[in-house]
Short mmCIF file of C-alpha atoms in Angstrom, two decimals:
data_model
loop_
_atom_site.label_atom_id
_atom_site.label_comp_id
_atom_site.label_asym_id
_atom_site.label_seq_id
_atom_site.Cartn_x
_atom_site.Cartn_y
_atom_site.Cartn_z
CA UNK A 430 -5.60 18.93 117.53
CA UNK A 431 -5.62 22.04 119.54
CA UNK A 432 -2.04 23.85 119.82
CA UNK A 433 -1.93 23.18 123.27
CA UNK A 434 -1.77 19.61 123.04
CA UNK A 435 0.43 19.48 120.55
CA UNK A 436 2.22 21.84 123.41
CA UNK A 437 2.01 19.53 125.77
CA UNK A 438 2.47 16.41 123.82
CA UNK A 439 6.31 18.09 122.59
CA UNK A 440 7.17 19.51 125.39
CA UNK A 441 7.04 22.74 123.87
CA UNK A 442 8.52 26.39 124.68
CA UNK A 443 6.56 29.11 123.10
CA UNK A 444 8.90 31.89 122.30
CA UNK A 445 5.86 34.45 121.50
CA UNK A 446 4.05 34.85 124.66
CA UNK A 447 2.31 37.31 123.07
CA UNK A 448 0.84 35.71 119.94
CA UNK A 449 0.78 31.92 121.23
CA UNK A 450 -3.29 31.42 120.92
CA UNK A 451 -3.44 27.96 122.54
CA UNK A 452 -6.73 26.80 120.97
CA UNK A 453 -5.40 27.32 117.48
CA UNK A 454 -6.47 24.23 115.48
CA UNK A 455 -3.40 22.56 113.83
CA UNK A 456 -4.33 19.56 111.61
CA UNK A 457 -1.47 19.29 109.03
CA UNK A 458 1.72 19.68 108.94
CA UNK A 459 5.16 20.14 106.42
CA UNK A 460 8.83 19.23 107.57
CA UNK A 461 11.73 20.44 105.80
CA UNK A 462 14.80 22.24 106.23
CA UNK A 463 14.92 23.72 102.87
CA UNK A 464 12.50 26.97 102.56
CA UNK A 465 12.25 26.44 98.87
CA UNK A 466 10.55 22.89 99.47
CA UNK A 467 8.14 24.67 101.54
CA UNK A 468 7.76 27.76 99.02
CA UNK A 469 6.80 24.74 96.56
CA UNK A 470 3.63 24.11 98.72
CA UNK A 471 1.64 26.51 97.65
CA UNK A 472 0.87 24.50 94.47
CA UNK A 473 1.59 20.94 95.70
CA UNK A 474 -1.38 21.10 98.61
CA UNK A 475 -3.80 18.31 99.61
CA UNK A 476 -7.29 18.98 98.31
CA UNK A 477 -8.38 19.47 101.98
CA UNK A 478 -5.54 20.83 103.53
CA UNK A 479 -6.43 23.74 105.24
CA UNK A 480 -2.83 26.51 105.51
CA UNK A 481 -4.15 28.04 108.24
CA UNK A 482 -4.63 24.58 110.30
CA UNK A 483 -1.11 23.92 108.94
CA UNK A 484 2.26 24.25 110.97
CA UNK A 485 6.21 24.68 109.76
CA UNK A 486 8.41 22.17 111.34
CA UNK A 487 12.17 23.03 111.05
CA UNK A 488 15.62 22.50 112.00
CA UNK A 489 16.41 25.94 110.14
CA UNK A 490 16.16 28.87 112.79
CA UNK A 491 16.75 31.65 110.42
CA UNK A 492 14.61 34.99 109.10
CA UNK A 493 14.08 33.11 106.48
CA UNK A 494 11.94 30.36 108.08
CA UNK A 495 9.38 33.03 109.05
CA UNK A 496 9.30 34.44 106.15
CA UNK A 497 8.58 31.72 104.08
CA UNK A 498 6.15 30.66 106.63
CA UNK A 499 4.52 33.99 106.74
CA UNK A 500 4.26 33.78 102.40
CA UNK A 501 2.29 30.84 103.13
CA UNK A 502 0.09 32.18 105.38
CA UNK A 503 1.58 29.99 107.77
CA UNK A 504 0.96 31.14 111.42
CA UNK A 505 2.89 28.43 113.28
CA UNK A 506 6.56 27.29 113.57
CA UNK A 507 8.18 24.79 115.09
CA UNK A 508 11.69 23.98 115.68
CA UNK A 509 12.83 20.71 116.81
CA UNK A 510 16.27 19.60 117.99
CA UNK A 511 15.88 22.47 121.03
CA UNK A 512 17.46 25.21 118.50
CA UNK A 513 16.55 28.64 120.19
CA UNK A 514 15.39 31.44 117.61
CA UNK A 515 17.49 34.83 118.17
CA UNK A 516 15.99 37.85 119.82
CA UNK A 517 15.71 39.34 116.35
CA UNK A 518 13.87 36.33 115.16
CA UNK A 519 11.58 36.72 117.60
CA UNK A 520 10.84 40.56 116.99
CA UNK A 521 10.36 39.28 113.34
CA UNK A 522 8.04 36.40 114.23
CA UNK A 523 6.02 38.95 115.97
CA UNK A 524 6.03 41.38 113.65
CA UNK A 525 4.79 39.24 111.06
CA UNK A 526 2.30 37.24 113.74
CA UNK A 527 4.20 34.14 113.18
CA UNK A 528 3.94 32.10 116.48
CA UNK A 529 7.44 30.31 117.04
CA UNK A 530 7.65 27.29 119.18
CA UNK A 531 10.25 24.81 120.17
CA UNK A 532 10.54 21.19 120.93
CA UNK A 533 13.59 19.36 122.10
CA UNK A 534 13.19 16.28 120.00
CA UNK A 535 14.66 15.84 117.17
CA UNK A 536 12.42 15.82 113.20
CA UNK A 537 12.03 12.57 112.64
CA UNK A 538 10.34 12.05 116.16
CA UNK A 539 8.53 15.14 116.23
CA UNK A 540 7.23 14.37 113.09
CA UNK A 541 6.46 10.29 114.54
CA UNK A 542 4.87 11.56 117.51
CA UNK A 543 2.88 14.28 115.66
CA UNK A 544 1.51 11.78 112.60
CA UNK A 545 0.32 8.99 115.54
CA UNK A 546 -1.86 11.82 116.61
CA UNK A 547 -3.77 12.21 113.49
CA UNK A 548 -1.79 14.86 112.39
CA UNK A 549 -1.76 15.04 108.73
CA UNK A 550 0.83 15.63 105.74
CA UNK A 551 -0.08 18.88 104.02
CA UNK A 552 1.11 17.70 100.91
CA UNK A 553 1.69 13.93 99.77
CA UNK A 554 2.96 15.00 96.45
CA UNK A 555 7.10 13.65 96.04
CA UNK A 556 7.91 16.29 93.62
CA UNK B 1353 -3.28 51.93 89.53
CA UNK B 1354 -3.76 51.61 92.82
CA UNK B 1355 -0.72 51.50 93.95
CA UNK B 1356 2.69 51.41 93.45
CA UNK B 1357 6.27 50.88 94.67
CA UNK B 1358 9.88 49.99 94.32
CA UNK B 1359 12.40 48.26 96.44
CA UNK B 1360 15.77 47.92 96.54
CA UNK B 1361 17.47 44.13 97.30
CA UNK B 1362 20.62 44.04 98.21
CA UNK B 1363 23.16 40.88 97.24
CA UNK B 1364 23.80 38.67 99.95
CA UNK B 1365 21.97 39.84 102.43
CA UNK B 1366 19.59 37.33 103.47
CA UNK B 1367 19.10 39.07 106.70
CA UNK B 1368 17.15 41.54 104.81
CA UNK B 1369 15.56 39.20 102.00
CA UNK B 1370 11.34 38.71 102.05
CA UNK B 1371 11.19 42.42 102.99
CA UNK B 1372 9.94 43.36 100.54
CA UNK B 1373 7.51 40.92 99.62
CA UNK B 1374 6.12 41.22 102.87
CA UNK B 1375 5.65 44.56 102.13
CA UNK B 1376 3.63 44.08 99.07
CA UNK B 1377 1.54 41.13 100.65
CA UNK B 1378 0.56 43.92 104.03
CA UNK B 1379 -0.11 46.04 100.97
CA UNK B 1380 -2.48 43.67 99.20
CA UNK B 1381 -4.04 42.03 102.89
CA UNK B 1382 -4.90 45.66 103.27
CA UNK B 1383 -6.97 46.07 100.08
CA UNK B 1384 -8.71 42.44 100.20
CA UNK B 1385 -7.98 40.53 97.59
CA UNK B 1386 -8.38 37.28 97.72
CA UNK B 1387 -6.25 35.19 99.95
CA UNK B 1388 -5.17 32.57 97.20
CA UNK B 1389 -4.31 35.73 94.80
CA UNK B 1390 -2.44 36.73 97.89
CA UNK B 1391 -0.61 34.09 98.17
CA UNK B 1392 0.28 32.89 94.82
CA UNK B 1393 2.18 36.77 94.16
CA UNK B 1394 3.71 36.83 97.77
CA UNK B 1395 5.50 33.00 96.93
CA UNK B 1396 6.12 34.29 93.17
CA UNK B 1397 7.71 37.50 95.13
CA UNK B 1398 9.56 36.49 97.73
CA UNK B 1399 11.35 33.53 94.97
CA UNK B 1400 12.51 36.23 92.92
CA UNK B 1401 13.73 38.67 95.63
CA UNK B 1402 15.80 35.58 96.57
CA UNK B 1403 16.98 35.39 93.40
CA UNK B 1404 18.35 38.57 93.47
CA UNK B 1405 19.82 38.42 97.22
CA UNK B 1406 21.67 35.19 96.63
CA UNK B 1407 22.42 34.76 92.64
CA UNK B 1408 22.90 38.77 91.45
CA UNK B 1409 24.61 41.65 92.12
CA UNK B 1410 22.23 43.64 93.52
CA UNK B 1411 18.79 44.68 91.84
CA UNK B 1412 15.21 46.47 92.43
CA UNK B 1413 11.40 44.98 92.79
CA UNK B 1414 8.95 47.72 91.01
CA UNK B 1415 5.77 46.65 92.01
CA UNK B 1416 2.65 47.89 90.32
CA UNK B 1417 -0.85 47.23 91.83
CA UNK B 1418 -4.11 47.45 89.96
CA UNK B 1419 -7.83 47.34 90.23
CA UNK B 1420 -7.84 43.15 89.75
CA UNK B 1421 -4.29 42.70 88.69
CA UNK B 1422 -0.78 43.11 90.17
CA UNK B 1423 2.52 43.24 87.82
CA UNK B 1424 5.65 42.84 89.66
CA UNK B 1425 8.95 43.88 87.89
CA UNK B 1426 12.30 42.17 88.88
CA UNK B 1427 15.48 44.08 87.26
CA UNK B 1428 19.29 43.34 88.92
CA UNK B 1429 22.86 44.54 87.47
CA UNK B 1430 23.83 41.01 86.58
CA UNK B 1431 26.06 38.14 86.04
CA UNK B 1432 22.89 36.88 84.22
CA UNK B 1433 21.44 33.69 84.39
CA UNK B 1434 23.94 31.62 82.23
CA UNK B 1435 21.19 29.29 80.94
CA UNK B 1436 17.84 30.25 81.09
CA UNK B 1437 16.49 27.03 79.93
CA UNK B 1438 18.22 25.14 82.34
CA UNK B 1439 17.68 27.47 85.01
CA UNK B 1440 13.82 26.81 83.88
CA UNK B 1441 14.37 23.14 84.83
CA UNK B 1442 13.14 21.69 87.90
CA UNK B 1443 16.26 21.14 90.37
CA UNK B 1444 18.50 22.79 88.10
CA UNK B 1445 20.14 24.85 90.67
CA UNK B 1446 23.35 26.79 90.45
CA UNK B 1447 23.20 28.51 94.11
CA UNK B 1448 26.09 29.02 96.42
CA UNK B 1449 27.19 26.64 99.54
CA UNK B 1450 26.19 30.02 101.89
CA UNK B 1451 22.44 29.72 100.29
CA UNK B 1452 22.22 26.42 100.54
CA UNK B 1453 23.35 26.43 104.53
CA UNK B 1454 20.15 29.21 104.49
CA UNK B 1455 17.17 26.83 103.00
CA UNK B 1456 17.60 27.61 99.77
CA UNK B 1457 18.72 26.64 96.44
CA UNK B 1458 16.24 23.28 95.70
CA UNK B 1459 16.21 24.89 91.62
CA UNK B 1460 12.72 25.33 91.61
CA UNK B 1461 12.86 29.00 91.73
CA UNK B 1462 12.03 29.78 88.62
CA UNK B 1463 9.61 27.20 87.88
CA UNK B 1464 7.60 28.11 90.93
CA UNK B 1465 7.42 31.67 89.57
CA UNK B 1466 6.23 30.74 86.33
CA UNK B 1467 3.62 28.79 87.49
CA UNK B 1468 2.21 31.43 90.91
CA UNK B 1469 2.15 34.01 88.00
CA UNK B 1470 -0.81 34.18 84.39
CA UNK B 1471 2.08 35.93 82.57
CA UNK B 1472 6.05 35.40 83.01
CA UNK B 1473 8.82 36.74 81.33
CA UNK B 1474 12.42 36.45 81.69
CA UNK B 1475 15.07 37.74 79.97
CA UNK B 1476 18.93 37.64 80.94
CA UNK B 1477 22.18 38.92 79.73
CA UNK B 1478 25.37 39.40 81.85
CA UNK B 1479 24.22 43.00 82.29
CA UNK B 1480 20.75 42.01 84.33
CA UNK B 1481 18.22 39.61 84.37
CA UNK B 1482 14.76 41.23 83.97
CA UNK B 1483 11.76 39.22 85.32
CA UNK B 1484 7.94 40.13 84.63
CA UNK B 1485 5.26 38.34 86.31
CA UNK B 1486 1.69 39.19 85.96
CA UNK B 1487 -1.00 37.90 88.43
CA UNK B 1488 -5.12 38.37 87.27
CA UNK B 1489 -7.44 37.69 89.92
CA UNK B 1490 -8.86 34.28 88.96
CA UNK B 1491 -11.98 32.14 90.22
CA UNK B 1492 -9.51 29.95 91.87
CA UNK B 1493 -7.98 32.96 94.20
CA UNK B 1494 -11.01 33.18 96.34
#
């Protein structure tokens, strides 16, 4: 799926004009709201999960989102429940070419809507 | 070596925590290594630098980079890890409501160090904990 449906599908607001590259291929996907589940990614991956096709969904709008995303190599982030990132967070995101993005629905329905499209887990391990 | 450096973390301040392992992963996109090497020392980083910001008192990252290796050195002023092989246990977690309420403290800290890194070592006393984690560039890093 290319970014910008997943834009248009979420009813997204992209909060780095500059960075936003709406062809960017997103394919997987990780939801949590605890950065060290994410950290533990990095050795719980999907034989063909690709990171780079892979994007951050969160409730947690904090530095630390990006940079646990941007450890990843992790380009795109996405909060749900309409939670607005700071103006700081957004000089981060930037700095670190993290493209932050917002939807008003809540996880569990981003996540729905998201998985119906063919998006994929990036990791189906439970622990 | 190729290059290296030292950082200072500061306790609590999460504000400031992953700067330095962002540092050292610009530092190693710079020189090319492979992504996966990358990767597995910026995750192994940026864990311990947590460590430090939320558990310790305060401590430094010395960071040493070589031709097809990187060492990273951990060192903080204390409490000291009370029990390191529970603290080696996945989910054992002994982290503060504050880190919690900032995405962390799932206990897998230090297991997901130990297994980024080729070589770990960690040694605590209520004077410091000391952390060494060695990273060889492997076959499965490219």
């Amino acid at each position: 799926m290319k970014l910008k449906e997943i834009a248009e599908l979420l009813e997204i607001k992209v909060w780095t004009e500059t960075s936003y590259d709406p062809e960017k291929d997103i394919n997987f996907a990780f939801s949590c709201d605890l950065m060290s589940d994410a950290l533990m990614l990095l050795r719980r991956l999907n034989k063909n999960t690709k990171i780079e096709e892979c994007i951050l969904i969160t409730g947690l709008v904090t530095n630390q989102s990006i940079r646990t995303a941007e450890m990843l190599d992790i380009e795109v982030i996405l909060y749900v429940r309409d939670k607005k990132p700071s103006e700081a967070l957004i000089e981060l995101a930037n700095e670190s070419n993290i493209m932050l993005l917002s939807t008003k629905y809540l996880m569990y329905t981003t996540n729905g809507m998201l998985f119906t499209k063919g998006i994929l887990g990036a990791t189906n391990a439970i622990h | 070596m190729l290059y290296t450096n030292t950082f200072e973390i500061e306790r609590d301040c999460l504000e400031n925590a992953g700067y330095a392992s962002s540092e050292i992963k610009k530092e190693l996109k710079k020189r090319n290594y492979p992504k996966g090497f990358i990767r597995r020392i910026s995750v192994a980083s940026y864990e311990a630098e947590i460590n430090i910001v939320i558990h310790s008192y305060g401590g430094f990252l010395y960071a040493m980079v070589g031709e097809d290796y990187v060492e990273l050195l951990f060192k903080d002023s204390g409490p000291g890890i009370e029990n390191v092989e529970l603290a080696m246990q996945k989910g054992y977690s002994t982290a503060s409501e504050y880190a919690r309420l900032n995405g962390f403290g799932a206990g897998m800290g230090l297991p997901n160090m130990k297994e980024a890194s080729d070589q770990f070592i960690v040694e605590s006393n209520p004077t410091g904990t000391k952390i060494v984690m060695r990273f060889n560039v492997k076959e499965g890093d490219f």
